Amino acid sequence: MIVVKQRVFPLANPDNYDKDLSFIKGINMSRLFLVNRVQDYIQSKIVYYLMNINVHSHSIYLCRHGESNHNMDGRIGVDSELSPRGKQFAHALRGFIEEHQLSDLKVWTSQLRITIQTATELGVPYEQWKILNEIDAVSTPTSNLPRFEMIGITGLI
């Protein structure tokens, strides 16, 4: 378990009584490390991991892409263009980013057009991740696409 900002802890002292113990101590939010008696591969990997962990808090914003033309028809599972309302949504999302002054924002998208079109409107760099693609979204033939109501989803459009 990693404890962040612990106020009271026993001091590890390798010069006196802890000289035979293996340990790593992060000091001042891990700006300085005290490493003692690292003796094998696993211990060195743990030290490497702990020295590279980022203990600062971060905000994560999750967002679905803007409405697509196929969403307007109640169809799902196809890579379509953004609808006019989808473009309005992307523009409003850009306003949210500007209003909240989100600096160093990292935007990840799938490789679908609708996500890329939404991200492009934000005016910030974005990165495409194949793993974020919807399952079979592009490979499903349009004529066989289910409608929202066919799978019991109502009130989205």
Tab-separated table of N, CA and C in Angstrom:
chain	number	residue	atom	x	y	z
A	1	MET	N	0.837	-1.174	0.000
A	1	MET	CA	0.000	0.000	0.000
A	1	MET	C	0.884	1.240	0.000
A	2	ILE	N	0.561	2.207	-0.827
A	2	ILE	CA	1.301	3.462	-0.882
A	2	ILE	C	0.516	4.494	-0.084
A	3	VAL	N	1.139	5.109	0.873
A	3	VAL	CA	0.496	6.118	1.693
A	3	VAL	C	1.023	7.474	1.255
A	4	VAL	N	0.118	8.348	0.868
A	4	VAL	CA	0.496	9.675	0.412
A	4	VAL	C	0.263	10.662	1.546
A	5	LYS	N	1.224	11.536	1.760
A	5	LYS	CA	1.136	12.602	2.760
A	5	LYS	C	0.948	12.057	4.175
A	6	GLN	N	1.623	10.990	4.507
A	6	GLN	CA	1.554	10.452	5.861
A	6	GLN	C	2.294	11.403	6.790
A	7	ARG	N	1.685	11.769	7.903
A	7	ARG	CA	2.265	12.767	8.792
A	7	ARG	C	3.232	12.171	9.811
A	8	VAL	N	2.937	11.007	10.328
A	8	VAL	CA	3.774	10.411	11.359
A	8	VAL	C	4.187	9.026	10.886
A	9	PHE	N	5.486	8.772	10.884
A	9	PHE	CA	5.987	7.459	10.491
A	9	PHE	C	7.331	7.239	11.169
A	10	PRO	N	7.662	5.995	11.428
A	10	PRO	CA	8.976	5.736	12.016
A	10	PRO	C	10.062	5.966	10.973
A	11	LEU	N	11.113	6.607	11.375
A	11	LEU	CA	12.200	6.890	10.448
A	11	LEU	C	13.042	5.642	10.222
A	12	ALA	N	13.283	5.339	8.954
A	12	ALA	CA	14.184	4.237	8.622
A	12	ALA	C	15.602	4.777	8.702
A	13	ASN	N	16.446	4.088	9.407
A	13	ASN	CA	17.801	4.557	9.625
A	13	ASN	C	18.778	3.429	9.314
A	14	PRO	N	19.295	3.386	8.079
A	14	PRO	CA	20.184	2.289	7.712
A	14	PRO	C	21.532	2.334	8.424
A	15	ASP	N	21.915	3.488	8.972
A	15	ASP	CA	23.204	3.581	9.654
A	15	ASP	C	23.180	2.907	11.022
A	16	ASN	N	22.020	2.848	11.633
A	16	ASN	CA	21.947	2.289	12.986
A	16	ASN	C	21.254	0.929	13.000
A	17	TYR	N	19.936	0.943	13.143
A	17	TYR	CA	19.238	-0.307	13.413
A	17	TYR	C	18.575	-0.956	12.195
A	18	ASP	N	18.468	-0.293	11.035
A	18	ASP	CA	17.798	-0.873	9.873
A	18	ASP	C	18.773	-1.319	8.785
A	19	LYS	N	20.034	-1.490	9.127
A	19	LYS	CA	21.039	-1.750	8.100
A	19	LYS	C	20.865	-3.089	7.389
A	20	ASP	N	20.150	-4.033	7.973
A	20	ASP	CA	19.956	-5.340	7.345
A	20	ASP	C	18.637	-5.445	6.572
A	21	LEU	N	17.823	-4.391	6.590
A	21	LEU	CA	16.515	-4.424	5.936
A	21	LEU	C	16.583	-3.849	4.524
A	22	SER	N	15.774	-4.410	3.644
A	22	SER	CA	15.597	-3.825	2.316
A	22	SER	C	14.405	-2.881	2.389
A	23	PHE	N	14.589	-1.641	1.932
A	23	PHE	CA	13.464	-0.708	1.919
A	23	PHE	C	13.740	0.430	0.947
A	24	ILE	N	12.662	1.118	0.606
A	24	ILE	CA	12.746	2.365	-0.149
A	24	ILE	C	11.856	3.364	0.570
A	25	LYS	N	12.381	4.559	0.748
A	25	LYS	CA	11.644	5.607	1.444
A	25	LYS	C	11.561	6.808	0.516
A	26	GLY	N	10.329	7.234	0.216
A	26	GLY	CA	10.119	8.445	-0.571
A	26	GLY	C	9.985	9.631	0.363
A	27	ILE	N	10.728	10.684	0.103
A	27	ILE	CA	10.744	11.861	0.968
A	27	ILE	C	10.253	13.066	0.179
A	28	ASN	N	9.393	13.882	0.821
A	28	ASN	CA	8.897	15.123	0.226
A	28	ASN	C	8.183	14.843	-1.093
A	29	MET	N	7.091	14.083	-1.001
A	29	MET	CA	6.294	13.702	-2.177
A	29	MET	C	7.163	13.042	-3.239
A	30	SER	N	8.059	12.212	-2.801
A	30	SER	CA	8.933	11.402	-3.665
A	30	SER	C	9.880	12.233	-4.527
A	31	ARG	N	10.316	13.367	-3.997
A	31	ARG	CA	11.350	14.152	-4.684
A	31	ARG	C	12.740	13.614	-4.350
A	32	LEU	N	12.822	12.902	-3.237
A	32	LEU	CA	14.079	12.314	-2.792
A	32	LEU	C	13.782	10.899	-2.304
A	33	PHE	N	14.664	9.967	-2.629
A	33	PHE	CA	14.468	8.575	-2.228
A	33	PHE	C	15.656	8.087	-1.418
A	34	LEU	N	15.362	7.287	-0.418
A	34	LEU	CA	16.380	6.577	0.337
A	34	LEU	C	16.143	5.096	0.054
A	35	VAL	N	17.094	4.465	-0.609
A	35	VAL	CA	16.977	3.055	-0.992
A	35	VAL	C	18.057	2.287	-0.242
A	36	ASN	N	17.667	1.198	0.395
A	36	ASN	CA	18.609	0.433	1.210
A	36	ASN	C	18.535	-1.050	0.864
A	37	ARG	N	19.696	-1.654	0.611
A	37	ARG	CA	19.878	-3.092	0.432
A	37	ARG	C	18.921	-3.721	-0.585
A	38	VAL	N	18.884	-3.171	-1.772
A	38	VAL	CA	18.139	-3.802	-2.861
A	38	VAL	C	18.996	-4.951	-3.356
A	39	GLN	N	18.450	-6.178	-3.280
A	39	GLN	CA	19.299	-7.348	-3.469
A	39	GLN	C	18.946	-8.229	-4.654
A	40	ASP	N	17.810	-8.032	-5.280
A	40	ASP	CA	17.476	-8.919	-6.394
A	40	ASP	C	16.661	-8.171	-7.451
A	41	TYR	N	16.343	-8.898	-8.497
A	41	TYR	CA	15.652	-8.319	-9.648
A	41	TYR	C	14.288	-7.754	-9.259
A	42	ILE	N	13.499	-8.510	-8.522
A	42	ILE	CA	12.158	-8.063	-8.141
A	42	ILE	C	12.238	-6.790	-7.311
A	43	GLN	N	13.139	-6.745	-6.358
A	43	GLN	CA	13.278	-5.540	-5.538
A	43	GLN	C	13.679	-4.344	-6.391
A	44	SER	N	14.571	-4.550	-7.345
A	44	SER	CA	14.987	-3.429	-8.203
A	44	SER	C	13.838	-2.957	-9.085
A	45	LYS	N	12.980	-3.875	-9.543
A	45	LYS	CA	11.811	-3.481	-10.336
A	45	LYS	C	10.829	-2.681	-9.487
A	46	ILE	N	10.666	-3.068	-8.225
A	46	ILE	CA	9.789	-2.329	-7.317
A	46	ILE	C	10.336	-0.926	-7.094
A	47	VAL	N	11.641	-0.810	-6.880
A	47	VAL	CA	12.269	0.504	-6.711
A	47	VAL	C	12.035	1.349	-7.959
A	48	TYR	N	12.251	0.773	-9.133
A	48	TYR	CA	12.040	1.494	-10.392
A	48	TYR	C	10.599	1.975	-10.493
A	49	TYR	N	9.641	1.092	-10.196
A	49	TYR	CA	8.232	1.453	-10.261
A	49	TYR	C	7.922	2.602	-9.307
A	50	LEU	N	8.338	2.482	-8.062
A	50	LEU	CA	8.033	3.511	-7.067
A	50	LEU	C	8.696	4.848	-7.395
A	51	MET	N	9.882	4.803	-7.997
A	51	MET	CA	10.563	6.050	-8.331
A	51	MET	C	9.929	6.737	-9.543
A	52	ASN	N	9.133	6.011	-10.301
A	52	ASN	CA	8.508	6.586	-11.487
A	52	ASN	C	7.009	6.781	-11.351
A	53	ILE	N	6.463	6.478	-10.190
A	53	ILE	CA	5.029	6.644	-9.994
A	53	ILE	C	4.721	8.126	-9.801
A	54	ASN	N	3.584	8.545	-10.287
A	54	ASN	CA	3.158	9.933	-10.175
A	54	ASN	C	2.106	10.007	-9.077
A	55	VAL	N	2.428	10.644	-7.967
A	55	VAL	CA	1.514	10.688	-6.832
A	55	VAL	C	0.661	11.948	-6.801
A	56	HIS	N	0.732	12.758	-7.820
A	56	HIS	CA	-0.084	13.967	-7.859
A	56	HIS	C	-1.495	13.620	-8.312
A	57	SER	N	-2.464	14.323	-7.787
A	57	SER	CA	-3.844	14.045	-8.179
A	57	SER	C	-4.126	14.631	-9.562
A	58	HIS	N	-5.015	13.983	-10.276
A	58	HIS	CA	-5.397	14.408	-11.616
A	58	HIS	C	-6.907	14.315	-11.746
A	59	SER	N	-7.461	15.153	-12.588
A	59	SER	CA	-8.876	15.047	-12.929
A	59	SER	C	-8.992	14.291	-14.237
A	60	ILE	N	-9.987	13.434	-14.314
A	60	ILE	CA	-10.263	12.698	-15.544
A	60	ILE	C	-11.687	13.027	-15.959
A	61	TYR	N	-11.845	13.517	-17.177
A	61	TYR	CA	-13.150	13.830	-17.727
A	61	TYR	C	-13.475	12.788	-18.790
A	62	LEU	N	-14.636	12.177	-18.690
A	62	LEU	CA	-15.076	11.211	-19.684
A	62	LEU	C	-16.249	11.807	-20.444
A	63	CYS	N	-16.234	11.620	-21.743
A	63	CYS	CA	-17.267	12.227	-22.565
A	63	CYS	C	-17.528	11.350	-23.783
A	64	ARG	N	-18.763	11.220	-24.143
A	64	ARG	CA	-19.127	10.518	-25.369
A	64	ARG	C	-18.998	11.512	-26.518
A	65	HIS	N	-18.825	11.020	-27.716
A	65	HIS	CA	-18.740	11.889	-28.892
A	65	HIS	C	-20.062	12.622	-29.103
A	66	GLY	N	-20.023	13.648	-29.947
A	66	GLY	CA	-21.244	14.364	-30.300
A	66	GLY	C	-22.190	13.469	-31.082
A	67	GLU	N	-23.434	13.894	-31.168
A	67	GLU	CA	-24.461	13.124	-31.883
A	67	GLU	C	-24.082	12.940	-33.351
A	68	SER	N	-24.294	11.737	-33.869
A	68	SER	CA	-24.002	11.468	-35.282
A	68	SER	C	-25.293	11.476	-36.091
A	69	ASN	N	-25.138	11.498	-37.406
A	69	ASN	CA	-26.306	11.438	-38.285
A	69	ASN	C	-27.084	10.144	-38.064
A	70	HIS	N	-26.389	9.054	-37.836
A	70	HIS	CA	-27.079	7.789	-37.591
A	70	HIS	C	-27.751	7.771	-36.219
A	71	ASN	N	-27.180	8.460	-35.233
A	71	ASN	CA	-27.852	8.569	-33.935
A	71	ASN	C	-29.205	9.254	-34.096
A	72	MET	N	-29.277	10.252	-34.982
A	72	MET	CA	-30.540	10.962	-35.221
A	72	MET	C	-31.606	10.010	-35.745
A	73	ASP	N	-31.197	9.028	-36.534
A	73	ASP	CA	-32.125	8.030	-37.074
A	73	ASP	C	-32.379	6.903	-36.086
A	74	GLY	N	-31.745	6.963	-34.924
A	74	GLY	CA	-31.912	5.918	-33.930
A	74	GLY	C	-31.048	4.702	-34.183
A	75	ARG	N	-30.090	4.800	-35.105
A	75	ARG	CA	-29.223	3.665	-35.429
A	75	ARG	C	-27.925	3.768	-34.625
A	76	ILE	N	-27.377	2.607	-34.291
A	76	ILE	CA	-26.120	2.557	-33.556
A	76	ILE	C	-25.140	1.666	-34.298
A	77	GLY	N	-23.869	1.791	-33.968
A	77	GLY	CA	-22.864	0.859	-34.462
A	77	GLY	C	-22.303	1.158	-35.825
A	78	VAL	N	-22.320	2.400	-36.265
A	78	VAL	CA	-21.713	2.740	-37.552
A	78	VAL	C	-20.908	4.018	-37.382
A	79	ASP	N	-19.850	4.147	-38.141
A	79	ASP	CA	-18.990	5.329	-38.077
A	79	ASP	C	-19.564	6.387	-39.000
A	80	SER	N	-20.304	7.299	-38.458
A	80	SER	CA	-21.019	8.317	-39.214
A	80	SER	C	-20.415	9.691	-38.950
A	81	GLU	N	-20.869	10.668	-39.704
A	81	GLU	CA	-20.458	12.065	-39.501
A	81	GLU	C	-21.243	12.666	-38.332
A	82	LEU	N	-20.709	13.733	-37.760
A	82	LEU	CA	-21.442	14.459	-36.723
A	82	LEU	C	-22.657	15.149	-37.330
A	83	SER	N	-23.746	15.141	-36.596
A	83	SER	CA	-24.938	15.882	-36.995
A	83	SER	C	-24.731	17.350	-36.612
A	84	PRO	N	-25.615	18.244	-37.047
A	84	PRO	CA	-25.505	19.641	-36.592
A	84	PRO	C	-25.527	19.764	-35.062
A	85	ARG	N	-26.373	18.968	-34.400
A	85	ARG	CA	-26.387	18.999	-32.927
A	85	ARG	C	-25.093	18.445	-32.353
A	86	GLY	N	-24.493	17.471	-33.026
A	86	GLY	CA	-23.207	16.933	-32.593
A	86	GLY	C	-22.115	17.985	-32.679
A	87	LYS	N	-22.168	18.804	-33.733
A	87	LYS	CA	-21.198	19.899	-33.877
A	87	LYS	C	-21.420	20.956	-32.802
A	88	GLN	N	-22.691	21.231	-32.476
A	88	GLN	CA	-22.990	22.172	-31.391
A	88	GLN	C	-22.437	21.649	-30.063
A	89	PHE	N	-22.602	20.353	-29.833
A	89	PHE	CA	-22.084	19.734	-28.610
A	89	PHE	C	-20.570	19.891	-28.528
A	90	ALA	N	-19.877	19.594	-29.635
A	90	ALA	CA	-18.413	19.701	-29.649
A	90	ALA	C	-17.984	21.140	-29.376
A	91	HIS	N	-18.712	22.097	-29.941
A	91	HIS	CA	-18.403	23.512	-29.715
A	91	HIS	C	-18.636	23.877	-28.239
A	92	ALA	N	-19.728	23.375	-27.658
A	92	ALA	CA	-20.005	23.633	-26.236
A	92	ALA	C	-18.940	22.988	-25.350
A	93	LEU	N	-18.459	21.820	-25.748
A	93	LEU	CA	-17.396	21.151	-24.993
A	93	LEU	C	-16.117	21.984	-25.020
A	94	ARG	N	-15.835	22.589	-26.166
A	94	ARG	CA	-14.675	23.488	-26.257
A	94	ARG	C	-14.848	24.668	-25.298
A	95	GLY	N	-16.061	25.201	-25.229
A	95	GLY	CA	-16.342	26.284	-24.289
A	95	GLY	C	-16.102	25.865	-22.845
A	96	PHE	N	-16.477	24.632	-22.506
A	96	PHE	CA	-16.243	24.102	-21.161
A	96	PHE	C	-14.753	24.058	-20.856
A	97	ILE	N	-13.968	23.583	-21.813
A	97	ILE	CA	-12.514	23.486	-21.632
A	97	ILE	C	-11.910	24.870	-21.425
A	98	GLU	N	-12.358	25.836	-22.225
A	98	GLU	CA	-11.830	27.201	-22.104
A	98	GLU	C	-12.271	27.846	-20.797
A	99	GLU	N	-13.536	27.660	-20.435
A	99	GLU	CA	-14.075	28.262	-19.213
A	99	GLU	C	-13.365	27.745	-17.965
A	100	HIS	N	-13.045	26.472	-17.955
A	100	HIS	CA	-12.394	25.873	-16.790
A	100	HIS	C	-10.867	25.901	-16.880
A	101	GLN	N	-10.354	26.517	-17.922
A	101	GLN	CA	-8.907	26.688	-18.116
A	101	GLN	C	-8.152	25.382	-17.855
A	102	LEU	N	-8.541	24.353	-18.581
A	102	LEU	CA	-7.926	23.038	-18.409
A	102	LEU	C	-6.588	23.016	-19.128
A	103	SER	N	-5.525	23.239	-18.371
A	103	SER	CA	-4.192	23.259	-18.965
A	103	SER	C	-3.635	21.843	-19.023
A	104	ASP	N	-2.724	21.625	-19.924
A	104	ASP	CA	-2.098	20.308	-20.103
A	104	ASP	C	-3.130	19.201	-20.300
A	105	LEU	N	-4.187	19.509	-21.013
A	105	LEU	CA	-5.250	18.542	-21.252
A	105	LEU	C	-4.780	17.478	-22.227
A	106	LYS	N	-5.030	16.221	-21.890
A	106	LYS	CA	-4.728	15.093	-22.767
A	106	LYS	C	-6.061	14.523	-23.227
A	107	VAL	N	-6.303	14.537	-24.519
A	107	VAL	CA	-7.555	14.025	-25.069
A	107	VAL	C	-7.261	12.735	-25.814
A	108	TRP	N	-7.991	11.690	-25.456
A	108	TRP	CA	-7.877	10.405	-26.143
A	108	TRP	C	-9.190	10.149	-26.854
A	109	THR	N	-9.104	9.662	-28.088
A	109	THR	CA	-10.296	9.308	-28.849
A	109	THR	C	-10.129	7.902	-29.408
A	110	SER	N	-11.238	7.358	-29.874
A	110	SER	CA	-11.152	6.141	-30.674
A	110	SER	C	-10.726	6.570	-32.081
A	111	GLN	N	-10.754	5.651	-33.009
A	111	GLN	CA	-10.395	5.972	-34.390
A	111	GLN	C	-11.624	6.251	-35.250
A	112	LEU	N	-12.778	6.387	-34.634
A	112	LEU	CA	-14.006	6.653	-35.379
A	112	LEU	C	-14.096	8.130	-35.763
A	113	ARG	N	-14.687	8.383	-36.933
A	113	ARG	CA	-14.815	9.763	-37.422
A	113	ARG	C	-15.525	10.666	-36.429
A	114	ILE	N	-16.606	10.165	-35.831
A	114	ILE	CA	-17.378	11.020	-34.927
A	114	ILE	C	-16.565	11.456	-33.711
A	115	THR	N	-15.688	10.601	-33.223
A	115	THR	CA	-14.859	10.994	-32.074
A	115	THR	C	-13.764	11.960	-32.514
A	116	ILE	N	-13.205	11.727	-33.679
A	116	ILE	CA	-12.154	12.615	-34.191
A	116	ILE	C	-12.735	13.985	-34.513
A	117	GLN	N	-13.933	14.018	-35.114
A	117	GLN	CA	-14.579	15.304	-35.398
A	117	GLN	C	-14.889	16.057	-34.112
A	118	THR	N	-15.327	15.354	-33.093
A	118	THR	CA	-15.595	15.996	-31.801
A	118	THR	C	-14.300	16.544	-31.208
A	119	ALA	N	-13.238	15.750	-31.225
A	119	ALA	CA	-11.954	16.169	-30.648
A	119	ALA	C	-11.331	17.314	-31.429
A	120	THR	N	-11.471	17.314	-32.748
A	120	THR	CA	-10.891	18.376	-33.573
A	120	THR	C	-11.462	19.735	-33.186
A	121	GLU	N	-12.743	19.775	-32.884
A	121	GLU	CA	-13.402	21.026	-32.512
A	121	GLU	C	-12.861	21.600	-31.204
A	122	LEU	N	-12.254	20.763	-30.371
A	122	LEU	CA	-11.777	21.224	-29.063
A	122	LEU	C	-10.588	22.165	-29.157
A	123	GLY	N	-9.835	22.078	-30.252
A	123	GLY	CA	-8.689	22.960	-30.425
A	123	GLY	C	-7.493	22.590	-29.563
A	124	VAL	N	-7.432	21.352	-29.118
A	124	VAL	CA	-6.296	20.865	-28.330
A	124	VAL	C	-5.778	19.590	-28.989
A	125	PRO	N	-4.520	19.233	-28.737
A	125	PRO	CA	-4.009	17.987	-29.315
A	125	PRO	C	-4.797	16.779	-28.792
A	126	TYR	N	-4.965	15.799	-29.657
A	126	TYR	CA	-5.635	14.571	-29.242
A	126	TYR	C	-4.883	13.376	-29.796
A	127	GLU	N	-5.114	12.242	-29.165
A	127	GLU	CA	-4.425	11.015	-29.533
A	127	GLU	C	-5.471	9.932	-29.779
A	128	GLN	N	-5.323	9.218	-30.897
A	128	GLN	CA	-6.266	8.150	-31.238
A	128	GLN	C	-5.777	6.823	-30.662
A	129	TRP	N	-6.687	6.090	-30.036
A	129	TRP	CA	-6.383	4.784	-29.458
A	129	TRP	C	-7.346	3.760	-30.049
A	130	LYS	N	-6.802	2.780	-30.738
A	130	LYS	CA	-7.626	1.742	-31.353
A	130	LYS	C	-8.466	1.002	-30.319
A	131	ILE	N	-7.918	0.812	-29.139
A	131	ILE	CA	-8.631	0.056	-28.107
A	131	ILE	C	-9.927	0.747	-27.684
A	132	LEU	N	-10.057	2.041	-27.965
A	132	LEU	CA	-11.269	2.770	-27.608
A	132	LEU	C	-12.373	2.634	-28.651
A	133	ASN	N	-12.074	2.023	-29.789
A	133	ASN	CA	-13.104	1.831	-30.815
A	133	ASN	C	-14.253	0.996	-30.256
A	134	GLU	N	-15.451	1.336	-30.670
A	134	GLU	CA	-16.603	0.540	-30.261
A	134	GLU	C	-16.496	-0.846	-30.889
A	135	ILE	N	-16.965	-1.841	-30.212
A	135	ILE	CA	-16.877	-3.214	-30.710
A	135	ILE	C	-17.713	-3.348	-31.978
A	136	ASP	N	-17.058	-3.759	-33.046
A	136	ASP	CA	-17.706	-3.990	-34.340
A	136	ASP	C	-18.452	-2.775	-34.876
A	137	ALA	N	-18.098	-1.561	-34.452
A	137	ALA	CA	-18.837	-0.384	-34.902
A	137	ALA	C	-18.674	-0.144	-36.390
A	138	VAL	N	-17.490	-0.362	-36.922
A	138	VAL	CA	-17.253	-0.073	-38.329
A	138	VAL	C	-17.579	-1.273	-39.205
A	139	SER	N	-17.439	-2.470	-38.684
A	139	SER	CA	-17.602	-3.660	-39.512
A	139	SER	C	-19.054	-4.106	-39.668
A	140	THR	N	-19.980	-3.492	-38.937
A	140	THR	CA	-21.373	-3.896	-39.028
A	140	THR	C	-22.010	-3.283	-40.266
A	141	PRO	N	-22.615	-4.086	-41.153
A	141	PRO	CA	-23.283	-3.523	-42.325
A	141	PRO	C	-24.434	-2.613	-41.904
A	142	THR	N	-24.573	-1.468	-42.590
A	142	THR	CA	-25.585	-0.472	-42.233
A	142	THR	C	-26.991	-1.053	-42.272
A	143	SER	N	-27.293	-1.900	-43.238
A	143	SER	CA	-28.646	-2.446	-43.358
A	143	SER	C	-29.021	-3.339	-42.179
A	144	ASN	N	-28.039	-3.901	-41.510
A	144	ASN	CA	-28.306	-4.800	-40.387
A	144	ASN	C	-28.214	-4.113	-39.031
A	145	LEU	N	-28.003	-2.797	-39.040
A	145	LEU	CA	-27.816	-2.096	-37.770
A	145	LEU	C	-29.086	-2.104	-36.946
A	146	PRO	N	-28.957	-2.367	-35.662
A	146	PRO	CA	-30.132	-2.272	-34.796
A	146	PRO	C	-30.466	-0.808	-34.539
A	147	ARG	N	-31.682	-0.586	-34.149
A	147	ARG	CA	-32.092	0.746	-33.715
A	147	ARG	C	-32.075	0.745	-32.187
A	148	PHE	N	-31.997	1.934	-31.610
A	148	PHE	CA	-31.968	2.032	-30.153
A	148	PHE	C	-33.154	1.303	-29.527
A	149	GLU	N	-34.346	1.520	-30.101
A	149	GLU	CA	-35.535	0.922	-29.494
A	149	GLU	C	-35.536	-0.604	-29.609
A	150	MET	N	-34.794	-1.164	-30.575
A	150	MET	CA	-34.730	-2.620	-30.727
A	150	MET	C	-33.990	-3.269	-29.559
A	151	ILE	N	-33.101	-2.520	-28.925
A	151	ILE	CA	-32.347	-3.089	-27.810
A	151	ILE	C	-32.765	-2.479	-26.472
A	152	GLY	N	-33.911	-1.785	-26.487
A	152	GLY	CA	-34.489	-1.310	-25.237
A	152	GLY	C	-33.941	-0.001	-24.719
A	153	ILE	N	-33.281	0.808	-25.570
A	153	ILE	CA	-32.769	2.109	-25.134
A	153	ILE	C	-33.726	3.178	-25.631
A	154	THR	N	-34.252	3.973	-24.719
A	154	THR	CA	-35.164	5.050	-25.102
A	154	THR	C	-34.719	6.341	-24.443
A	155	GLY	N	-35.169	7.445	-25.002
A	155	GLY	CA	-34.932	8.747	-24.402
A	155	GLY	C	-33.562	9.339	-24.637
A	156	LEU	N	-32.768	8.788	-25.554
A	156	LEU	CA	-31.436	9.329	-25.811
A	156	LEU	C	-31.448	10.401	-26.882
A	157	ILE	N	-32.447	10.388	-27.721
A	157	ILE	CA	-32.429	11.286	-28.883
A	157	ILE	C	-33.495	12.337	-28.735
